[in-house]
Amino acid sequence: MPSVDLIASDLDHTFLGADKLPSAQNVAAVMDAAEAGVRIVFATGRPYRWLDVLDQLAPADPTILASNGAVSVDARTGEVIHQSRIDPQILAEIVSAVRRVVPDALFCAEESRHWGLEDGFERSVEKGAPDLVAPVEELIAPDRQVVKFLVRGWGVPSEELYERVAPVIGGRATTTFSFTGPDGLLEISAAGVSKGVALAQVCADLGIDPARAAAFGDMPNDITMLDLVGHPFAVRNAHPKVLERGYPVIGDHDDSAVGRTIEQLLAEKREPSSSR
């Protein structure tokens, strides 16, 4: 038996290297864990459409939590099995509140499979064109199914943008970020939605005690997930807000740190049984 029953990992800057791909060692470790009976979960801020990077891990039958836990995907079929929509009226209130503290803010609305943005928002890492480029009022219309709402602050670093915006949103929604840079980007989900909440539901569905789960992360949007499990790990390149919480720190995301740690977790439990 492995030392943990479930392993969850963030993707960017955690399981994926600087090339945005999983290393051979990380892939092999996940496959070893799955073969040993450990359930695999990937919890990411990425939208559903950015998950083809996990195609090679399909034999591990992972549970995929996209859009910071707002969307659950069946890895075998690609079917969206759950989504947490943000109420359109709440979105309208958020837009008004954000504009009071960041007048030039721009917005992007993510649905489970579709997305739209305001002209000038820019998604440099996006693989395809948006389904809609329009004023935010159209992006959040009642007929839209928004699961994640993004706020761009040109010239406002992510940390500063968070400090300005999170208080005015308050408990109406969950506000976090997974990108740092001079042009800030915040991620907003429905109230109560987070990676940690979604992972807790997965554990409950599978009958797994979170104390017997491990998780890996690097950014503030991973904190709820790391706080949930009995074996949390932060990569060495993690954001200071993550490192200051005192989780065990492993190696760098570009050095297969997640894969090496998974193999250590598996070996720790195998050792006692081999000595009997």
mmCIF file of N, CA, C and O in Angstrom, residues 156-230:
data_model
loop_
_atom_site.group_PDB
_atom_site.id
_atom_site.type_symbol
_atom_site.label_atom_id
_atom_site.label_comp_id
_atom_site.label_asym_id
_atom_site.label_seq_id
_atom_site.Cartn_x
_atom_site.Cartn_y
_atom_site.Cartn_z
ATOM 1 N N VAL A 156 -0.647 47.554 -13.099
ATOM 2 C CA VAL A 156 -0.878 47.305 -11.671
ATOM 3 C C VAL A 156 -0.431 45.875 -11.366
ATOM 4 O O VAL A 156 -1.049 44.924 -11.842
ATOM 5 N N PRO A 157 0.650 45.671 -10.612
ATOM 6 C CA PRO A 157 1.124 44.310 -10.313
ATOM 7 C C PRO A 157 0.037 43.473 -9.653
ATOM 8 O O PRO A 157 -0.855 43.992 -8.980
ATOM 9 N N SER A 158 0.137 42.166 -9.848
ATOM 10 C CA SER A 158 -0.899 41.251 -9.357
ATOM 11 C C SER A 158 -1.175 41.428 -7.868
ATOM 12 O O SER A 158 -2.330 41.462 -7.432
ATOM 13 N N GLU A 159 -0.122 41.507 -7.051
ATOM 14 C CA GLU A 159 -0.317 41.630 -5.608
ATOM 15 C C GLU A 159 -1.061 42.911 -5.259
ATOM 16 O O GLU A 159 -1.978 42.911 -4.422
ATOM 17 N N GLU A 160 -0.680 44.025 -5.904
ATOM 18 C CA GLU A 160 -1.356 45.296 -5.648
ATOM 19 C C GLU A 160 -2.800 45.246 -6.145
ATOM 20 O O GLU A 160 -3.724 45.755 -5.492
ATOM 21 N N LEU A 161 -2.994 44.624 -7.301
ATOM 22 C CA LEU A 161 -4.344 44.499 -7.839
ATOM 23 C C LEU A 161 -5.224 43.714 -6.881
ATOM 24 O O LEU A 161 -6.384 44.082 -6.633
ATOM 25 N N TYR A 162 -4.681 42.656 -6.320
ATOM 26 C CA TYR A 162 -5.433 41.848 -5.359
ATOM 27 C C TYR A 162 -5.789 42.678 -4.128
ATOM 28 O O TYR A 162 -6.932 42.618 -3.634
ATOM 29 N N GLU A 163 -4.841 43.439 -3.623
ATOM 30 C CA GLU A 163 -5.090 44.241 -2.422
ATOM 31 C C GLU A 163 -6.151 45.301 -2.665
ATOM 32 O O GLU A 163 -6.910 45.666 -1.758
ATOM 33 N N ARG A 164 -6.242 45.796 -3.882
ATOM 34 C CA ARG A 164 -7.272 46.788 -4.199
ATOM 35 C C ARG A 164 -8.637 46.139 -4.403
ATOM 36 O O ARG A 164 -9.656 46.645 -3.920
ATOM 37 N N VAL A 165 -8.648 45.039 -5.126
ATOM 38 C CA VAL A 165 -9.912 44.468 -5.605
ATOM 39 C C VAL A 165 -10.575 43.533 -4.603
ATOM 40 O O VAL A 165 -11.804 43.563 -4.433
ATOM 41 N N ALA A 166 -9.809 42.679 -3.941
ATOM 42 C CA ALA A 166 -10.414 41.683 -3.055
ATOM 43 C C ALA A 166 -11.323 42.304 -1.997
ATOM 44 O O ALA A 166 -12.432 41.792 -1.749
ATOM 45 N N PRO A 167 -10.938 43.421 -1.355
ATOM 46 C CA PRO A 167 -11.830 43.988 -0.342
ATOM 47 C C PRO A 167 -13.165 44.481 -0.890
ATOM 48 O O PRO A 167 -14.191 44.375 -0.204
ATOM 49 N N VAL A 168 -13.176 45.010 -2.105
ATOM 50 C CA VAL A 168 -14.440 45.539 -2.635
ATOM 51 C C VAL A 168 -15.338 44.415 -3.162
ATOM 52 O O VAL A 168 -16.556 44.594 -3.269
ATOM 53 N N ILE A 169 -14.763 43.277 -3.483
ATOM 54 C CA ILE A 169 -15.573 42.118 -3.867
ATOM 55 C C ILE A 169 -16.098 41.423 -2.621
ATOM 56 O O ILE A 169 -17.253 40.989 -2.563
ATOM 57 N N GLY A 170 -15.259 41.342 -1.605
ATOM 58 C CA GLY A 170 -15.677 40.754 -0.349
ATOM 59 C C GLY A 170 -16.153 39.328 -0.506
ATOM 60 O O GLY A 170 -15.618 38.548 -1.297
ATOM 61 N N GLY A 171 -17.209 38.981 0.223
ATOM 62 C CA GLY A 171 -17.719 37.623 0.212
ATOM 63 C C GLY A 171 -18.636 37.298 -0.933
ATOM 64 O O GLY A 171 -19.180 36.184 -0.996
ATOM 65 N N ARG A 172 -18.822 38.231 -1.851
ATOM 66 C CA ARG A 172 -19.705 37.951 -2.991
ATOM 67 C C ARG A 172 -19.125 36.901 -3.932
ATOM 68 O O ARG A 172 -19.852 36.265 -4.699
ATOM 69 N N ALA A 173 -17.814 36.741 -3.893
ATOM 70 C CA ALA A 173 -17.147 35.786 -4.778
ATOM 71 C C ALA A 173 -15.805 35.428 -4.160
ATOM 72 O O ALA A 173 -15.342 36.051 -3.195
ATOM 73 N N THR A 174 -15.149 34.405 -4.730
ATOM 74 C CA THR A 174 -13.810 34.007 -4.317
ATOM 75 C C THR A 174 -12.800 34.667 -5.236
ATOM 76 O O THR A 174 -12.862 34.491 -6.463
ATOM 77 N N THR A 175 -11.870 35.423 -4.674
ATOM 78 C CA THR A 175 -10.871 36.149 -5.461
ATOM 79 C C THR A 175 -9.488 35.601 -5.147
ATOM 80 O O THR A 175 -9.112 35.467 -3.976
ATOM 81 N N THR A 176 -8.724 35.297 -6.194
ATOM 82 C CA THR A 176 -7.370 34.787 -6.000
ATOM 83 C C THR A 176 -6.541 35.146 -7.225
ATOM 84 O O THR A 176 -7.004 35.847 -8.129
ATOM 85 N N PHE A 177 -5.292 34.672 -7.250
ATOM 86 C CA PHE A 177 -4.468 34.868 -8.447
ATOM 87 C C PHE A 177 -3.430 33.770 -8.546
ATOM 88 O O PHE A 177 -3.015 33.188 -7.546
ATOM 89 N N SER A 178 -3.049 33.468 -9.787
ATOM 90 C CA SER A 178 -2.026 32.451 -10.036
ATOM 91 C C SER A 178 -0.970 32.961 -11.003
ATOM 92 O O SER A 178 -0.161 32.201 -11.512
ATOM 93 N N PHE A 179 -0.981 34.278 -11.255
ATOM 94 C CA PHE A 179 -0.025 34.910 -12.155
ATOM 95 C C PHE A 179 0.518 36.137 -11.466
ATOM 96 O O PHE A 179 -0.225 36.910 -10.865
ATOM 97 N N THR A 180 1.834 36.313 -11.524
ATOM 98 C CA THR A 180 2.446 37.531 -11.001
ATOM 99 C C THR A 180 3.155 38.253 -12.133
ATOM 100 O O THR A 180 3.763 37.627 -13.000
ATOM 101 N N GLY A 181 3.064 39.553 -12.124
ATOM 102 C CA GLY A 181 3.696 40.341 -13.160
ATOM 103 C C GLY A 181 3.285 41.787 -13.019
ATOM 104 O O GLY A 181 2.422 42.140 -12.209
ATOM 105 N N PRO A 182 3.896 42.666 -13.805
ATOM 106 C CA PRO A 182 3.607 44.097 -13.695
ATOM 107 C C PRO A 182 2.197 44.460 -14.148
ATOM 108 O O PRO A 182 1.681 45.520 -13.773
ATOM 109 N N ASP A 183 1.578 43.612 -14.950
ATOM 110 C CA ASP A 183 0.201 43.825 -15.408
ATOM 111 C C ASP A 183 -0.654 42.739 -14.775
ATOM 112 O O ASP A 183 -0.752 41.620 -15.285
ATOM 113 N N GLY A 184 -1.248 43.053 -13.650
ATOM 114 C CA GLY A 184 -1.888 42.057 -12.810
ATOM 115 C C GLY A 184 -3.071 41.353 -13.448
ATOM 116 O O GLY A 184 -3.750 41.883 -14.329
ATOM 117 N N LEU A 185 -3.326 40.140 -12.950
ATOM 118 C CA LEU A 185 -4.446 39.328 -13.423
ATOM 119 C C LEU A 185 -5.039 38.612 -12.213
ATOM 120 O O LEU A 185 -4.361 37.853 -11.531
ATOM 121 N N LEU A 186 -6.309 38.868 -11.943
ATOM 122 C CA LEU A 186 -7.014 38.216 -10.849
ATOM 123 C C LEU A 186 -8.023 37.223 -11.397
ATOM 124 O O LEU A 186 -8.552 37.388 -12.499
ATOM 125 N N GLU A 187 -8.316 36.194 -10.597
ATOM 126 C CA GLU A 187 -9.248 35.144 -10.976
ATOM 127 C C GLU A 187 -10.379 35.108 -9.960
ATOM 128 O O GLU A 187 -10.138 34.964 -8.767
ATOM 129 N N ILE A 188 -11.597 35.212 -10.430
ATOM 130 C CA ILE A 188 -12.766 35.297 -9.567
ATOM 131 C C ILE A 188 -13.700 34.132 -9.863
ATOM 132 O O ILE A 188 -14.040 33.870 -11.022
ATOM 133 N N SER A 189 -14.101 33.438 -8.814
ATOM 134 C CA SER A 189 -15.039 32.316 -8.923
ATOM 135 C C SER A 189 -16.244 32.595 -8.030
ATOM 136 O O SER A 189 -16.244 33.531 -7.231
ATOM 137 N N ALA A 190 -17.271 31.773 -8.176
ATOM 138 C CA ALA A 190 -18.442 31.913 -7.315
ATOM 139 C C ALA A 190 -18.031 31.767 -5.857
ATOM 140 O O ALA A 190 -17.045 31.089 -5.528
ATOM 141 N N ALA A 191 -18.762 32.402 -4.978
ATOM 142 C CA ALA A 191 -18.473 32.320 -3.544
ATOM 143 C C ALA A 191 -18.423 30.868 -3.103
ATOM 144 O O ALA A 191 -19.283 30.061 -3.451
ATOM 145 N N GLY A 192 -17.386 30.529 -2.358
ATOM 146 C CA GLY A 192 -17.241 29.162 -1.861
ATOM 147 C C GLY A 192 -16.543 28.220 -2.802
ATOM 148 O O GLY A 192 -16.262 27.070 -2.440
ATOM 149 N N VAL A 193 -16.220 28.672 -4.004
ATOM 150 C CA VAL A 193 -15.532 27.820 -4.975
ATOM 151 C C VAL A 193 -14.029 28.008 -4.830
ATOM 152 O O VAL A 193 -13.525 29.127 -4.804
ATOM 153 N N SER A 194 -13.313 26.912 -4.720
ATOM 154 C CA SER A 194 -11.859 26.945 -4.659
ATOM 155 C C SER A 194 -11.340 25.546 -4.969
ATOM 156 O O SER A 194 -12.103 24.578 -4.985
ATOM 157 N N LYS A 195 -10.053 25.442 -5.174
ATOM 158 C CA LYS A 195 -9.455 24.124 -5.371
ATOM 159 C C LYS A 195 -9.662 23.252 -4.141
ATOM 160 O O LYS A 195 -9.928 22.053 -4.253
ATOM 161 N N GLY A 196 -9.555 23.853 -2.963
ATOM 162 C CA GLY A 196 -9.702 23.078 -1.745
ATOM 163 C C GLY A 196 -11.099 22.515 -1.577
ATOM 164 O O GLY A 196 -11.279 21.343 -1.214
ATOM 165 N N VAL A 197 -12.114 23.331 -1.837
ATOM 166 C CA VAL A 197 -13.502 22.869 -1.728
ATOM 167 C C VAL A 197 -13.770 21.756 -2.734
ATOM 168 O O VAL A 197 -14.390 20.737 -2.415
ATOM 169 N N ALA A 198 -13.300 21.951 -3.966
ATOM 170 C CA ALA A 198 -13.520 20.930 -4.998
ATOM 171 C C ALA A 198 -12.795 19.635 -4.653
ATOM 172 O O ALA A 198 -13.340 18.538 -4.839
ATOM 173 N N LEU A 199 -11.571 19.746 -4.130
ATOM 174 C CA LEU A 199 -10.825 18.542 -3.767
ATOM 175 C C LEU A 199 -11.482 17.838 -2.579
ATOM 176 O O LEU A 199 -11.511 16.599 -2.529
ATOM 177 N N ALA A 200 -12.012 18.589 -1.637
ATOM 178 C CA ALA A 200 -12.714 17.977 -0.506
ATOM 179 C C ALA A 200 -13.903 17.159 -0.992
ATOM 180 O O ALA A 200 -14.177 16.072 -0.460
ATOM 181 N N GLN A 201 -14.602 17.666 -2.005
ATOM 182 C CA GLN A 201 -15.738 16.925 -2.554
ATOM 183 C C GLN A 201 -15.273 15.649 -3.249
ATOM 184 O O GLN A 201 -15.912 14.601 -3.121
ATOM 185 N N VAL A 202 -14.153 15.730 -3.959
ATOM 186 C CA VAL A 202 -13.602 14.532 -4.599
ATOM 187 C C VAL A 202 -13.258 13.489 -3.544
ATOM 188 O O VAL A 202 -13.573 12.303 -3.689
ATOM 189 N N CYS A 203 -12.600 13.919 -2.480
ATOM 190 C CA CYS A 203 -12.246 12.983 -1.404
ATOM 191 C C CYS A 203 -13.497 12.341 -0.807
ATOM 192 O O CYS A 203 -13.528 11.124 -0.564
ATOM 193 N N ALA A 204 -14.529 13.147 -0.583
ATOM 194 C CA ALA A 204 -15.772 12.611 -0.020
ATOM 195 C C ALA A 204 -16.407 11.601 -0.963
ATOM 196 O O ALA A 204 -16.870 10.534 -0.541
ATOM 197 N N ASP A 205 -16.430 11.933 -2.253
ATOM 198 C CA ASP A 205 -17.023 11.030 -3.241
ATOM 199 C C ASP A 205 -16.287 9.697 -3.295
ATOM 200 O O ASP A 205 -16.897 8.643 -3.524
ATOM 201 N N LEU A 206 -14.964 9.748 -3.095
ATOM 202 C CA LEU A 206 -14.146 8.541 -3.188
ATOM 203 C C LEU A 206 -13.988 7.838 -1.840
ATOM 204 O O LEU A 206 -13.399 6.751 -1.772
ATOM 205 N N GLY A 207 -14.497 8.451 -0.779
ATOM 206 C CA GLY A 207 -14.345 7.864 0.545
ATOM 207 C C GLY A 207 -12.920 7.915 1.056
ATOM 208 O O GLY A 207 -12.474 7.030 1.797
ATOM 209 N N ILE A 208 -12.191 8.960 0.687
ATOM 210 C CA ILE A 208 -10.794 9.106 1.082
ATOM 211 C C ILE A 208 -10.664 10.207 2.127
ATOM 212 O O ILE A 208 -11.182 11.315 1.951
ATOM 213 N N ASP A 209 -9.975 9.909 3.213
ATOM 214 C CA ASP A 209 -9.697 10.900 4.249
ATOM 215 C C ASP A 209 -8.651 11.880 3.717
ATOM 216 O O ASP A 209 -7.554 11.458 3.317
ATOM 217 N N PRO A 210 -8.949 13.189 3.680
ATOM 218 C CA PRO A 210 -7.948 14.152 3.196
ATOM 219 C C PRO A 210 -6.621 14.072 3.944
ATOM 220 O O PRO A 210 -5.580 14.452 3.395
ATOM 221 N N ALA A 211 -6.644 13.538 5.174
ATOM 222 C CA ALA A 211 -5.390 13.386 5.921
ATOM 223 C C ALA A 211 -4.457 12.396 5.244
ATOM 224 O O ALA A 211 -3.241 12.414 5.479
ATOM 225 N N ARG A 212 -5.021 11.537 4.395
ATOM 226 C CA ARG A 212 -4.214 10.563 3.660
ATOM 227 C C ARG A 212 -4.049 10.977 2.200
ATOM 228 O O ARG A 212 -3.851 10.151 1.318
ATOM 229 N N ALA A 213 -4.111 12.272 1.973
ATOM 230 C CA ALA A 213 -3.900 12.813 0.626
ATOM 231 C C ALA A 213 -2.679 13.722 0.627
ATOM 232 O O ALA A 213 -2.330 14.323 1.643
ATOM 233 N N ALA A 214 -2.039 13.815 -0.527
ATOM 234 C CA ALA A 214 -0.921 14.739 -0.730
ATOM 235 C C ALA A 214 -1.310 15.737 -1.807
ATOM 236 O O ALA A 214 -2.112 15.427 -2.693
ATOM 237 N N ALA A 215 -0.755 16.931 -1.725
ATOM 238 C CA ALA A 215 -1.030 17.944 -2.746
ATOM 239 C C ALA A 215 0.218 18.782 -2.974
ATOM 240 O O ALA A 215 1.026 18.991 -2.065
ATOM 241 N N PHE A 216 0.330 19.279 -4.195
ATOM 242 C CA PHE A 216 1.478 20.075 -4.616
ATOM 243 C C PHE A 216 0.981 21.378 -5.234
ATOM 244 O O PHE A 216 0.033 21.371 -6.017
ATOM 245 N N GLY A 217 1.630 22.500 -4.886
ATOM 246 C CA GLY A 217 1.211 23.770 -5.451
ATOM 247 C C GLY A 217 2.284 24.827 -5.355
ATOM 248 O O GLY A 217 3.347 24.616 -4.757
ATOM 249 N N ASP A 218 1.965 25.998 -5.950
ATOM 250 C CA ASP A 218 2.960 27.076 -5.974
ATOM 251 C C ASP A 218 2.376 28.467 -5.802
ATOM 252 O O ASP A 218 3.115 29.409 -5.542
ATOM 253 N N MET A 219 1.056 28.629 -5.947
ATOM 254 C CA MET A 219 0.489 29.973 -5.956
ATOM 255 C C MET A 219 -0.651 30.111 -4.941
ATOM 256 O O MET A 219 -1.154 29.115 -4.430
ATOM 257 N N PRO A 220 -1.058 31.354 -4.660
ATOM 258 C CA PRO A 220 -2.128 31.555 -3.677
ATOM 259 C C PRO A 220 -3.403 30.770 -3.970
ATOM 260 O O PRO A 220 -4.114 30.385 -3.031
ATOM 261 N N ASN A 221 -3.711 30.520 -5.229
ATOM 262 C CA ASN A 221 -4.929 29.754 -5.521
ATOM 263 C C ASN A 221 -4.789 28.280 -5.144
ATOM 264 O O ASN A 221 -5.774 27.537 -5.192
ATOM 265 N N ASP A 222 -3.600 27.859 -4.731
ATOM 266 C CA ASP A 222 -3.382 26.476 -4.284
ATOM 267 C C ASP A 222 -3.504 26.325 -2.765
ATOM 268 O O ASP A 222 -3.534 25.206 -2.251
ATOM 269 N N ILE A 223 -3.562 27.424 -2.033
ATOM 270 C CA ILE A 223 -3.483 27.358 -0.576
ATOM 271 C C ILE A 223 -4.631 26.557 0.029
ATOM 272 O O ILE A 223 -4.422 25.746 0.944
ATOM 273 N N THR A 224 -5.848 26.741 -0.453
ATOM 274 C CA THR A 224 -6.971 25.994 0.128
ATOM 275 C C THR A 224 -6.787 24.496 -0.063
ATOM 276 O O THR A 224 -7.163 23.702 0.806
ATOM 277 N N MET A 225 -6.207 24.098 -1.179
ATOM 278 C CA MET A 225 -5.950 22.690 -1.444
ATOM 279 C C MET A 225 -4.837 22.164 -0.537
ATOM 280 O O MET A 225 -4.941 21.075 0.033
ATOM 281 N N LEU A 226 -3.787 22.932 -0.377
ATOM 282 C CA LEU A 226 -2.672 22.516 0.468
ATOM 283 C C LEU A 226 -3.083 22.445 1.938
ATOM 284 O O LEU A 226 -2.648 21.562 2.677
ATOM 285 N N ASP A 227 -3.937 23.368 2.353
ATOM 286 C CA ASP A 227 -4.409 23.360 3.741
ATOM 287 C C ASP A 227 -5.304 22.157 4.035
ATOM 288 O O ASP A 227 -5.408 21.724 5.188
ATOM 289 N N LEU A 228 -5.957 21.633 3.016
ATOM 290 C CA LEU A 228 -6.900 20.528 3.211
ATOM 291 C C LEU A 228 -6.210 19.211 3.537
ATOM 292 O O LEU A 228 -6.679 18.439 4.373
ATOM 293 N N VAL A 229 -5.088 18.928 2.865
ATOM 294 C CA VAL A 229 -4.521 17.582 2.884
ATOM 295 C C VAL A 229 -3.534 17.375 4.030
ATOM 296 O O VAL A 229 -3.012 18.331 4.612
ATOM 297 N N GLY A 230 -3.283 16.109 4.311
ATOM 298 C CA GLY A 230 -2.335 15.770 5.357
ATOM 299 C C GLY A 230 -0.891 15.883 4.939
ATOM 300 O O GLY A 230 0.009 15.948 5.791
#
